[in-house]
Coordinates of C-alpha atoms and ligand atoms in Angstrom, one line a residue:
M7 CA 18.3 38.3 11.8
P8 CA 18.8 39.2 8.2
L9 CA 16.2 38.0 5.7
L10 CA 17.7 37.1 2.4
T11 CA 15.8 37.1 -0.9
V12 CA 17.8 34.9 -3.2
S13 CA 17.1 35.0 -7.0
T14 CA 16.8 31.6 -8.6
S15 CA 15.3 30.0 -11.7
P16 CA 13.1 27.0 -12.4
I17 CA 14.8 23.6 -12.2
D18 CA 13.5 20.7 -14.3
G19 CA 12.2 17.5 -12.8
Q20 CA 10.4 18.8 -9.7
K21 CA 7.1 17.1 -10.4
P22 CA 6.0 15.1 -7.3
G23 CA 5.3 11.4 -8.0
T24 CA 3.4 8.6 -6.1
S25 CA 4.7 9.9 -2.8
G26 CA 6.3 13.4 -2.9
L27 CA 9.4 14.5 -4.8
R28 CA 12.1 11.8 -4.8
K29 CA 15.5 12.2 -6.4
Q30 CA 19.1 11.1 -5.9
T31 CA 20.5 12.8 -2.8
K32 CA 23.1 14.5 -5.0
I33 CA 20.4 16.3 -6.9
F34 CA 18.7 17.4 -3.7
Q35 CA 22.0 18.8 -2.5
S36 CA 22.7 20.7 -5.8
P37 CA 22.4 24.5 -5.6
N38 CA 18.8 25.8 -5.0
F39 CA 17.1 22.4 -5.7
L40 CA 15.7 21.9 -2.2
E41 CA 15.1 25.7 -1.7
N42 CA 13.2 26.0 -5.0
F43 CA 10.9 23.1 -4.1
I44 CA 10.3 24.3 -0.5
Q45 CA 9.5 27.8 -1.7
S46 CA 7.1 26.3 -4.3
I47 CA 5.4 24.4 -1.6
W48 CA 4.7 27.6 0.2
T49 CA 3.4 29.1 -3.0
G50 CA 1.3 26.0 -3.8
I51 CA -0.5 26.1 -0.4
G52 CA -1.2 29.8 -0.6
G53 CA 1.7 30.9 1.7
V54 CA 2.7 29.9 5.2
T55 CA 2.2 33.3 6.9
G56 CA 0.8 32.7 10.4
K57 CA 0.6 28.9 9.9
T58 CA 1.7 26.0 12.1
L59 CA 3.6 23.2 10.4
V60 CA 5.1 19.8 11.5
L61 CA 8.5 18.8 10.4
G62 CA 10.5 15.6 10.6
G63 CA 12.2 12.9 8.6
D64 CA 13.5 9.4 8.5
G65 CA 17.0 10.3 9.5
R66 CA 18.7 9.5 6.2
F67 CA 21.8 11.3 5.0
F68 CA 21.0 15.1 4.4
N69 CA 17.9 14.9 6.8
A70 CA 19.5 17.2 9.4
E71 CA 20.8 19.8 6.9
A72 CA 17.5 19.8 4.9
A73 CA 15.5 20.4 8.2
Q74 CA 17.6 23.5 9.0
I75 CA 16.9 24.9 5.5
V76 CA 13.2 24.2 5.8
L77 CA 13.1 25.9 9.2
R78 CA 15.0 29.0 8.0
M79 CA 12.7 29.2 4.9
A80 CA 9.5 28.8 7.0
A81 CA 10.6 31.6 9.3
A82 CA 11.5 33.8 6.4
S83 CA 8.1 33.4 4.9
G84 CA 6.3 34.2 8.1
A85 CA 5.2 30.8 9.6
A86 CA 4.1 31.1 13.2
R87 CA 5.3 27.8 14.5
V88 CA 7.0 24.6 13.4
I89 CA 6.7 21.5 15.6
V90 CA 9.8 19.4 14.9
G91 CA 10.7 15.9 16.1
Q92 CA 13.8 15.8 18.2
N93 CA 16.9 15.7 15.9
A94 CA 14.5 16.3 13.0
L95 CA 13.3 12.7 13.3
L96 CA 9.7 11.6 12.8
S97 CA 8.3 8.4 11.3
T98 CA 5.7 9.2 8.6
P99 CA 2.8 7.9 10.6
A100 CA 4.0 9.8 13.7
A101 CA 4.2 13.0 11.6
S102 CA 0.6 12.4 10.3
H103 CA -0.6 11.9 13.9
L104 CA 1.2 15.1 15.1
I105 CA -0.4 17.2 12.4
R106 CA -3.8 16.0 13.4
K107 CA -3.3 16.1 17.2
R108 CA -1.8 19.6 17.2
G109 CA -4.2 21.0 14.6
A110 CA -1.3 22.0 12.4
D111 CA -2.0 23.4 8.9
G112 CA 0.3 20.8 7.3
G113 CA 3.7 19.2 7.5
I114 CA 6.9 18.4 5.7
I115 CA 8.3 14.9 5.8
L116 CA 11.9 14.5 4.7
S117 CA 12.1 10.9 3.3
A118 CA 12.5 8.8 0.3
S119 CA 10.8 6.0 2.2
H120 CA 11.9 2.5 1.0
N121 CA 14.6 3.9 -1.4
P122 CA 18.2 3.4 -0.1
G123 CA 19.8 6.5 1.5
G124 CA 23.3 7.9 1.7
P125 CA 25.3 10.3 -0.5
N126 CA 24.8 8.0 -3.4
G127 CA 21.2 7.0 -2.5
D128 CA 18.0 8.9 -2.6
F129 CA 16.3 11.7 -0.7
G130 CA 12.8 13.0 -0.8
V131 CA 10.3 15.7 0.4
K132 CA 6.6 15.3 0.9
Y133 CA 4.0 17.8 1.9
N134 CA 1.0 16.7 4.0
T135 CA -2.1 18.7 4.4
G136 CA -4.0 19.6 7.6
N137 CA -5.8 16.2 7.7
G138 CA -2.4 14.6 8.2
G139 CA -2.4 12.9 4.8
P140 CA -0.3 13.3 1.6
A141 CA -1.3 16.4 -0.4
P142 CA -3.9 15.4 -3.0
E143 CA -3.1 16.0 -6.7
S144 CA -4.9 19.3 -6.7
V145 CA -2.3 20.6 -4.3
T146 CA 0.8 18.8 -5.8
E147 CA -0.2 20.3 -9.2
K148 CA -0.1 23.8 -7.8
I149 CA 3.3 23.1 -6.2
F150 CA 4.6 21.8 -9.5
A151 CA 3.3 24.8 -11.3
A152 CA 5.1 27.0 -8.9
T153 CA 8.4 25.2 -9.5
Q154 CA 8.1 26.1 -13.2
V155 CA 8.0 29.9 -12.7
I156 CA 10.0 30.5 -9.5
S157 CA 12.3 33.4 -9.6
E158 CA 13.3 33.9 -5.9
Y159 CA 13.1 32.4 -2.5
A160 CA 13.3 33.7 1.0
I161 CA 15.5 32.4 3.8
L162 CA 16.8 33.7 7.1
D163 CA 20.6 34.1 7.3
S164 CA 20.9 32.4 10.7
A165 CA 22.9 29.8 12.5
D166 CA 21.6 26.2 12.9
I167 CA 19.0 25.9 15.6
D168 CA 19.5 23.3 18.3
L169 CA 17.1 20.4 17.5
A170 CA 18.6 18.0 20.1
T171 CA 17.1 19.7 23.2
L172 CA 13.3 19.4 23.7
G173 CA 11.2 22.5 24.2
E174 CA 10.3 25.8 22.5
K175 CA 12.8 28.1 21.0
T176 CA 12.6 30.9 18.5
L177 CA 14.0 31.5 15.0
G178 CA 13.4 35.1 14.1
D179 CA 9.7 35.6 14.9
M180 CA 8.8 31.9 14.6
I181 CA 8.5 29.4 17.4
V182 CA 10.3 26.1 16.9
D183 CA 8.8 23.4 19.2
V184 CA 11.1 20.4 19.5
V185 CA 9.1 17.4 20.6
D186 CA 9.8 13.7 21.5
P187 CA 9.1 11.9 18.3
V188 CA 7.8 8.7 20.0
A189 CA 5.6 9.8 22.9
D190 CA 2.4 11.0 21.2
Y191 CA 2.5 8.1 18.7
A192 CA 2.9 5.5 21.6
D193 CA -0.1 7.1 23.4
L194 CA -2.1 6.7 20.2
M195 CA -1.3 3.0 19.9
A196 CA -2.2 2.4 23.5
S197 CA -5.6 4.0 22.8
I198 CA -6.3 1.7 19.8
F199 CA -5.1 -1.8 20.9
D200 CA -5.6 -4.0 24.0
F201 CA -2.2 -3.4 25.6
D202 CA -3.1 -5.7 28.6
A203 CA -3.7 -8.6 26.2
L204 CA -0.4 -7.9 24.5
K205 CA 1.5 -7.7 27.8
A206 CA -0.1 -11.1 28.7
L207 CA 0.9 -12.5 25.4
F208 CA 4.6 -11.6 25.8
A209 CA 4.5 -12.6 29.5
G210 CA 3.4 -16.0 28.4
G211 CA 6.6 -16.6 26.4
F212 CA 5.5 -15.4 22.9
R213 CA 8.6 -14.7 20.9
M214 CA 8.9 -12.1 18.2
R215 CA 11.6 -10.5 16.0
F216 CA 11.1 -7.0 14.6
D217 CA 13.6 -5.9 12.0
A218 CA 13.7 -2.1 11.9
M219 CA 16.2 -2.3 8.9
H220 CA 18.4 0.5 10.5
A221 CA 15.6 3.0 9.8
I222 CA 13.3 5.2 11.7
T223 CA 11.0 2.6 13.4
G224 CA 13.7 1.3 15.7
P225 CA 13.1 3.8 18.6
Y226 CA 9.3 3.4 18.2
A227 CA 9.4 -0.4 18.2
R228 CA 11.8 -0.6 21.2
A229 CA 9.7 1.8 23.3
I230 CA 6.4 0.1 22.5
L231 CA 7.3 -3.6 22.1
E232 CA 10.1 -4.0 24.6
D233 CA 9.7 -1.2 27.1
T234 CA 5.9 -1.1 27.3
L235 CA 4.7 -4.5 26.3
G236 CA 7.5 -6.5 27.8
A237 CA 8.8 -8.3 24.7
E238 CA 12.3 -9.6 25.5
T239 CA 15.3 -7.3 25.0
G240 CA 16.7 -8.0 21.5
T241 CA 13.2 -8.5 20.0
V242 CA 14.0 -5.4 17.9
I243 CA 17.0 -5.8 15.6
N244 CA 18.7 -3.2 13.5
G245 CA 17.0 -0.8 15.8
T246 CA 19.3 2.2 15.6
P247 CA 18.6 4.6 12.7
S248 CA 21.6 5.2 10.5
P249 CA 22.0 7.8 7.7
D250 CA 22.6 5.1 5.1
F251 CA 20.4 2.4 6.7
G252 CA 23.5 0.2 7.4
K253 CA 24.1 0.3 3.6
G254 CA 20.9 -1.7 3.2
H255 CA 17.7 -1.3 1.2
P256 CA 15.0 -0.4 3.8
D257 CA 12.1 -2.1 1.9
P258 CA 10.4 -4.7 4.0
N259 CA 9.8 -7.6 1.7
P260 CA 11.2 -11.2 1.5
I261 CA 14.1 -10.1 -0.7
W262 CA 15.4 -7.1 1.3
A263 CA 14.5 -8.6 4.7
K264 CA 16.0 -11.9 3.9
T265 CA 17.8 -12.4 7.2
L266 CA 14.5 -12.1 9.0
M267 CA 12.8 -14.5 6.5
D268 CA 15.6 -17.1 6.9
E269 CA 15.1 -16.9 10.7
M270 CA 11.3 -17.3 10.4
M271 CA 11.6 -20.3 8.1
G272 CA 14.3 -21.9 10.2
R273 CA 14.2 -24.3 13.2
D274 CA 13.4 -22.6 16.5
A275 CA 11.9 -19.6 14.7
P276 CA 10.1 -17.1 16.9
D277 CA 6.3 -17.0 16.8
F278 CA 6.1 -13.8 14.9
G279 CA 8.3 -11.7 12.7
A280 CA 7.9 -8.2 11.2
A281 CA 9.8 -5.5 9.4
S282 CA 9.3 -1.9 8.6
D283 CA 10.7 0.5 5.9
G284 CA 12.8 3.7 5.9
D285 CA 10.1 6.0 7.1
G286 CA 8.1 3.5 9.1
D287 CA 4.9 3.4 7.1
R288 CA 5.3 -0.1 5.6
N289 CA 5.1 -3.4 7.3
M290 CA 6.0 -7.0 6.5
I291 CA 4.3 -9.8 8.4
V292 CA 5.7 -13.3 8.7
G293 CA 4.8 -16.1 11.1
R294 CA 6.8 -19.1 11.9
G295 CA 7.1 -20.9 8.6
Q296 CA 4.4 -18.6 7.0
Y297 CA 5.0 -15.4 5.0
V298 CA 1.8 -13.3 4.7
T299 CA 1.5 -11.2 1.5
P300 CA 0.5 -7.6 2.2
S301 CA -2.8 -8.2 0.3
D302 CA -3.6 -11.2 2.5
S303 CA -2.6 -9.2 5.6
L304 CA -5.2 -6.5 4.7
A305 CA -7.9 -9.2 4.3
A306 CA -7.0 -10.9 7.5
L307 CA -7.0 -7.6 9.5
A308 CA -10.4 -6.8 8.0
A309 CA -11.8 -10.2 8.9
N310 CA -10.6 -10.0 12.5
A311 CA -10.9 -6.3 13.1
T312 CA -13.6 -6.5 15.8
L313 CA -11.0 -8.1 18.1
V314 CA -9.3 -4.7 18.4
P315 CA -10.9 -2.3 20.8
A316 CA -10.9 0.7 18.4
Y317 CA -12.6 -1.4 15.7
S318 CA -14.9 -3.4 17.9
G319 CA -18.0 -1.8 16.4
G320 CA -17.1 -3.1 12.9
L321 CA -15.7 -1.3 9.9
S322 CA -17.4 1.4 7.9
G323 CA -15.8 0.1 4.7
V324 CA -12.4 -0.9 3.3
A325 CA -10.3 0.4 0.5
R326 CA -7.4 -1.0 -1.5
S327 CA -5.1 0.3 -4.2
M328 CA -6.0 -1.1 -7.6
P329 CA -3.0 -3.5 -8.0
T330 CA -3.6 -5.0 -4.5
S331 CA -5.2 -8.4 -4.6
Q332 CA -8.9 -8.9 -4.4
A333 CA -8.7 -10.9 -1.1
V334 CA -10.1 -8.0 0.9
D335 CA -13.0 -7.6 -1.5
R336 CA -14.5 -11.0 -0.4
V337 CA -14.1 -10.1 3.3
A338 CA -16.0 -6.9 2.6
A339 CA -18.7 -8.7 0.7
A340 CA -19.1 -11.1 3.7
Q341 CA -19.4 -8.2 6.1
G342 CA -21.8 -6.3 3.8
I343 CA -19.5 -3.2 3.7
D344 CA -18.1 -1.2 0.8
C345 CA -14.8 -2.0 -0.8
F346 CA -13.2 0.9 -2.7
E347 CA -10.5 0.5 -5.4
T348 CA -8.2 3.5 -5.7
P349 CA -5.1 4.4 -7.6
T350 CA -1.7 3.5 -6.2
G351 CA -0.5 5.9 -3.4
W352 CA -1.9 6.8 0.0
K353 CA -3.1 10.2 -1.1
F354 CA -6.1 8.6 -2.7
F355 CA -7.4 7.1 0.6
G356 CA -7.6 10.5 2.4
N357 CA -11.0 11.7 1.2
L358 CA -12.6 8.3 1.9
L359 CA -11.1 8.2 5.4
D360 CA -12.1 11.9 6.1
A361 CA -15.7 11.2 5.0
G362 CA -15.9 8.1 7.2
R363 CA -16.5 5.8 4.2
C364 CA -13.8 3.4 5.0
T365 CA -11.9 2.4 8.2
L366 CA -9.1 0.2 6.9
C367 CA -7.1 0.6 3.7
G368 CA -4.1 -1.1 2.2
E369 CA -1.7 -1.6 -0.7
E370 CA 0.1 -4.7 -2.0
S371 CA 3.4 -2.9 -1.4
A372 CA 3.3 -3.6 2.3
G373 CA 1.2 -0.6 3.4
T374 CA -1.7 -0.9 5.7
G375 CA -3.5 1.7 7.7
S376 CA -6.7 3.0 9.2
D377 CA -8.6 6.1 10.1
H378 CA -6.3 6.7 13.1
V379 CA -3.9 8.7 10.9
R380 CA -3.8 9.6 7.2
E381 CA -0.8 7.6 6.3
K382 CA 0.0 3.9 6.2
D383 CA 1.4 2.8 9.4
G384 CA 3.9 -0.1 9.8
L385 CA 4.1 -0.5 13.6
W386 CA 0.3 -0.1 13.9
A387 CA -0.2 -3.1 11.5
V388 CA 2.2 -5.2 13.6
L389 CA 0.3 -4.3 16.8
F390 CA -2.9 -5.2 15.0
W391 CA -1.6 -8.6 14.2
L392 CA -0.4 -9.1 17.8
N393 CA -3.8 -8.1 19.1
I394 CA -5.5 -10.6 16.9
L395 CA -3.1 -13.4 17.8
A396 CA -3.4 -12.6 21.5
K397 CA -7.2 -12.8 21.4
R398 CA -7.4 -15.9 19.1
Q399 CA -4.5 -17.8 20.6
I400 CA -3.6 -19.1 17.2
S401 CA -0.4 -19.2 15.1
V402 CA -0.1 -17.0 12.0
K403 CA 0.0 -20.2 9.8
A404 CA -3.2 -21.5 11.4
L405 CA -4.9 -18.1 11.1
M406 CA -4.1 -17.9 7.4
E407 CA -5.2 -21.4 6.7
D408 CA -8.5 -20.7 8.4
H409 CA -8.9 -17.5 6.4
W410 CA -8.3 -19.3 3.1
Q411 CA -10.8 -22.0 4.0
R412 CA -13.4 -19.3 4.5
F413 CA -12.6 -16.9 1.7
G414 CA -10.4 -18.8 -0.8
R415 CA -6.8 -17.8 -1.5
N416 CA -5.6 -15.2 -3.9
Y417 CA -2.2 -16.3 -4.9
Y418 CA -0.3 -13.1 -5.6
S419 CA 3.1 -11.8 -6.7
R420 CA 4.7 -8.7 -8.1
H421 CA 7.5 -8.8 -10.6
D422 CA 9.6 -5.6 -10.9
Y423 CA 11.8 -4.7 -13.8
E424 CA 14.0 -1.9 -12.5
G425 CA 16.1 0.8 -14.2
V426 CA 14.5 -0.1 -17.6
D427 CA 15.0 2.4 -20.5
A428 CA 12.1 4.9 -20.0
G429 CA 11.4 5.0 -23.7
A430 CA 11.1 1.2 -24.0
A431 CA 8.9 1.0 -20.9
N432 CA 6.5 3.7 -22.1
A433 CA 6.3 2.1 -25.5
L434 CA 5.4 -1.2 -23.9
M435 CA 2.6 0.5 -22.0
D436 CA 1.4 2.6 -24.9
D437 CA 1.3 -0.3 -27.3
L438 CA -0.7 -2.5 -24.9
R439 CA -3.0 0.4 -24.1
G440 CA -3.8 0.8 -27.8
R441 CA -4.9 -2.8 -28.0
L442 CA -7.0 -3.0 -24.9
S443 CA -10.5 -2.6 -26.4
A444 CA -9.9 -5.6 -28.7
L445 CA -8.7 -8.0 -26.0
P446 CA -11.9 -9.2 -24.3
G447 CA -13.0 -12.5 -25.7
T448 CA -9.5 -13.3 -27.0
Q449 CA -7.0 -15.7 -25.5
A450 CA -3.5 -15.1 -24.1
A451 CA -1.3 -18.2 -23.4
G452 CA -4.4 -20.3 -23.0
L453 CA -6.3 -17.9 -20.7
T454 CA -9.5 -16.2 -21.8
I455 CA -9.6 -12.4 -21.3
T456 CA -12.8 -11.2 -19.8
S457 CA -12.0 -7.5 -19.3
A458 CA -9.2 -5.1 -20.2
D459 CA -9.0 -1.4 -19.3
D460 CA -6.7 1.5 -18.4
F461 CA -7.6 2.2 -14.8
A462 CA -9.2 5.7 -14.1
Y463 CA -10.5 6.7 -10.7
D464 CA -13.4 9.1 -10.0
D465 CA -13.1 10.2 -6.4
P466 CA -16.6 9.6 -4.9
I467 CA -16.1 12.5 -2.4
D468 CA -14.7 15.4 -4.4
G469 CA -15.5 14.2 -7.9
S470 CA -11.9 14.5 -9.2
R471 CA -10.8 12.2 -11.9
T472 CA -7.4 10.5 -12.2
E473 CA -6.5 8.7 -15.4
K474 CA -3.9 6.3 -16.7
Q475 CA -3.3 4.5 -13.4
G476 CA -2.3 1.1 -14.7
I477 CA -3.6 -1.5 -17.2
R478 CA -6.0 -4.1 -15.7
I479 CA -6.6 -7.4 -17.5
G480 CA -9.1 -9.9 -16.1
F481 CA -9.2 -13.6 -17.0
D482 CA -11.9 -16.2 -16.9
G483 CA -11.9 -17.8 -13.4
G484 CA -10.9 -14.7 -11.5
A485 CA -7.2 -14.3 -12.4
R486 CA -5.9 -10.8 -13.0
L487 CA -2.9 -9.1 -14.5
V488 CA -1.9 -5.4 -13.8
L489 CA 0.9 -3.5 -15.4
R490 CA 2.0 0.0 -14.4
L491 CA 5.1 2.2 -14.2
S492 CA 6.5 3.2 -10.8
G493 CA 6.3 6.8 -9.6
T494 CA 8.9 6.5 -6.9
G495 CA 12.0 5.4 -8.8
T496 CA 14.9 7.8 -9.5
V497 CA 16.7 6.0 -12.3
G498 CA 15.1 5.1 -15.7
A499 CA 11.7 3.4 -15.4
T500 CA 10.5 0.6 -13.2
L501 CA 7.9 -1.7 -14.7
R502 CA 5.7 -3.4 -12.1
V503 CA 3.8 -6.5 -13.2
Y504 CA 1.1 -7.6 -10.6
L505 CA -0.2 -11.1 -10.9
E506 CA -3.1 -12.7 -9.1
T507 CA -5.2 -15.9 -9.3
L508 CA -7.9 -17.2 -7.0
D509 CA -8.1 -20.7 -5.7
T510 CA -10.9 -21.9 -3.5
A511 CA -9.6 -25.4 -2.9
V512 CA -5.9 -25.8 -2.7
F513 CA -4.0 -23.4 -0.4
D514 CA -0.4 -24.7 -0.1
K515 CA 0.9 -24.2 -3.6
D516 CA 4.0 -22.2 -4.4
A517 CA 2.8 -18.7 -5.5
Q518 CA 5.0 -18.6 -8.7
E519 CA 3.8 -22.0 -9.8
A520 CA 0.2 -21.1 -9.1
L521 CA 0.7 -18.0 -11.1
A522 CA 2.6 -19.6 -14.0
P523 CA -0.4 -19.3 -16.5
V524 CA -0.8 -15.6 -15.7
I525 CA 2.9 -15.0 -16.0
A526 CA 2.8 -16.6 -19.4
A527 CA -0.2 -14.5 -20.4
A528 CA 1.7 -11.3 -19.3
E529 CA 4.6 -12.2 -21.6
A530 CA 2.3 -13.1 -24.5
L531 CA 0.4 -9.8 -24.2
A532 CA 3.2 -7.4 -23.4
G533 CA 6.4 -8.9 -24.8
I534 CA 8.2 -7.9 -21.6
K535 CA 11.5 -9.8 -22.3
D536 CA 11.9 -8.3 -25.8
R537 CA 11.0 -4.8 -24.8
T538 CA 13.0 -4.6 -21.6
G539 CA 15.9 -6.8 -22.8
R540 CA 15.6 -8.7 -19.5
D541 CA 15.3 -12.4 -19.1
A542 CA 13.7 -12.2 -15.7
P543 CA 12.4 -9.6 -13.2
D544 CA 15.0 -7.9 -10.9
V545 CA 12.8 -8.3 -7.8
I546 CA 10.0 -10.8 -7.2
T547 CA 7.9 -10.3 -4.1
Ligands
VG1_626 C1 5.4 2.5 -4.4 C2 4.3 1.5 -4.1 C3 3.0 2.2 -3.6 C4 3.4 3.1 -2.4 C5 4.5 4.1 -2.8 C6 5.0 4.9 -1.6 O1 4.9 3.4 -5.5 O2 4.0 0.7 -5.2 O3 2.0 1.3 -3.3 O4 2.2 3.9 -2.1 O5 5.6 3.3 -3.3 O6 5.4 4.1 -0.6 P1 5.4 3.2 -7.0 O7 4.8 4.3 -7.8 O8 6.9 3.1 -7.0 O9 4.8 1.8 -7.4 V1 6.6 4.6 0.5 O10 6.5 3.6 1.8 O11 8.0 4.4 -0.6 O12 6.3 6.2 0.7
CO627 CO1 7.5 4.3 3.4

């Protein structure tokens, strides 16, 4: 099989963001864009000669073609083996698990996660290391450096390889091992949770709706919830992955999963509702008449973790991304365990998990996970909730009310301003950053500022430092405001404004009303309307 060495030159804009390299699909399809980045991954990790990799994606438009290119390039650069999900499909948590289980050197995940897909949507590529987690910044920086000096890439000149049939085949000297994308992951879930209790729950008439949002989790959810645990047929909706996610936006939040929300708030709602994102690592939890914010979900899981067989011995610690609410902090304090605050993005949890310093981690953006893999895991979080409900025989609403009685309630919301002019967004952040040191002791819209900083993280395991991770402003009484710019968007800038306030007495307020003083303080401090030219956020979650 002829080996081609193709000459190329650096292409701008190949710097990985919060979660891999994410661009419009059209850009990924443009000449050499994907090839340059893949060859730069090989360079950044010190070559792939003799290595074993895992490969799969969320099934979005261009997934199948991109997988063939990655395989031909891995073979051309001397990889020994690539383990691929059938039809090049793998959810992100399933890919993480396969890397760990098979002792692979790393893996490539083809996904733009919660971003819409299709020819006019987005595509993405992420490299995960041998621990199964997203490459840390030390690695992504090497990959980025390679993209800036690349002059050629290697690829086999071969026909597409059959990825529909399971089993081992060869591509040049490389073995391509096509595996069932669901089986290993389903076994892992059975080893963590009390499946007998879950079967009994569904046998007792418990009703659930799982919205797979036309994305990758459908086959996993059907196999586990319906086929194994006995949830009734039709529990999983939008369960067949489609290249453009049914023209939807596969982001599991009350805005984009509105049909599910309406059902859960309606008469005759099922007991439990959940949704997952494009690549299956996010989760939304909603009970009958009760939405659970991801920050609250993390806190509730931590508080009830010992009901799950795998966590029955207690948690070693917990971790949350900085903008995630402080609800889990008080659970950790009550349990006498550490609570780490990390920058946004799952790559920052990897070292803590590897070192055994934390068991559970989570983000306000609907990501929750544990040390079972090194990614957030949507279906795992859903099974965790089911396991708790089965053991406690309680509704989601009653469980959350009980939780707030014990720990207080952190009213929480995120306001996103999308597609903002990048210059204006950066100016807003720079200007506020310049005023931070003078803010403590002053007032904003009637709230007294007690702290203000630009979040920097010193990794307690490897000592690396990450700066400029978002502006944190604390107010008297425990309220908090965070502003940061998204690292996953593909058009202009997205300003995220995270709002939080603690109430230890009243638990049934509307979140936006409870947060009105913090929203006013955000406007007073940052002049968001003026700077962005927007009257209101594009998305409120
Ligand atoms: C967003 C979320 C962040 C998450 C990241 C990847 O990043 O805020 O919490 O880790 O997406 O999630 P940003 O930089 O846009 O705020 V996924 O499920 O899209 O890989
Ligand atoms: Co995702």
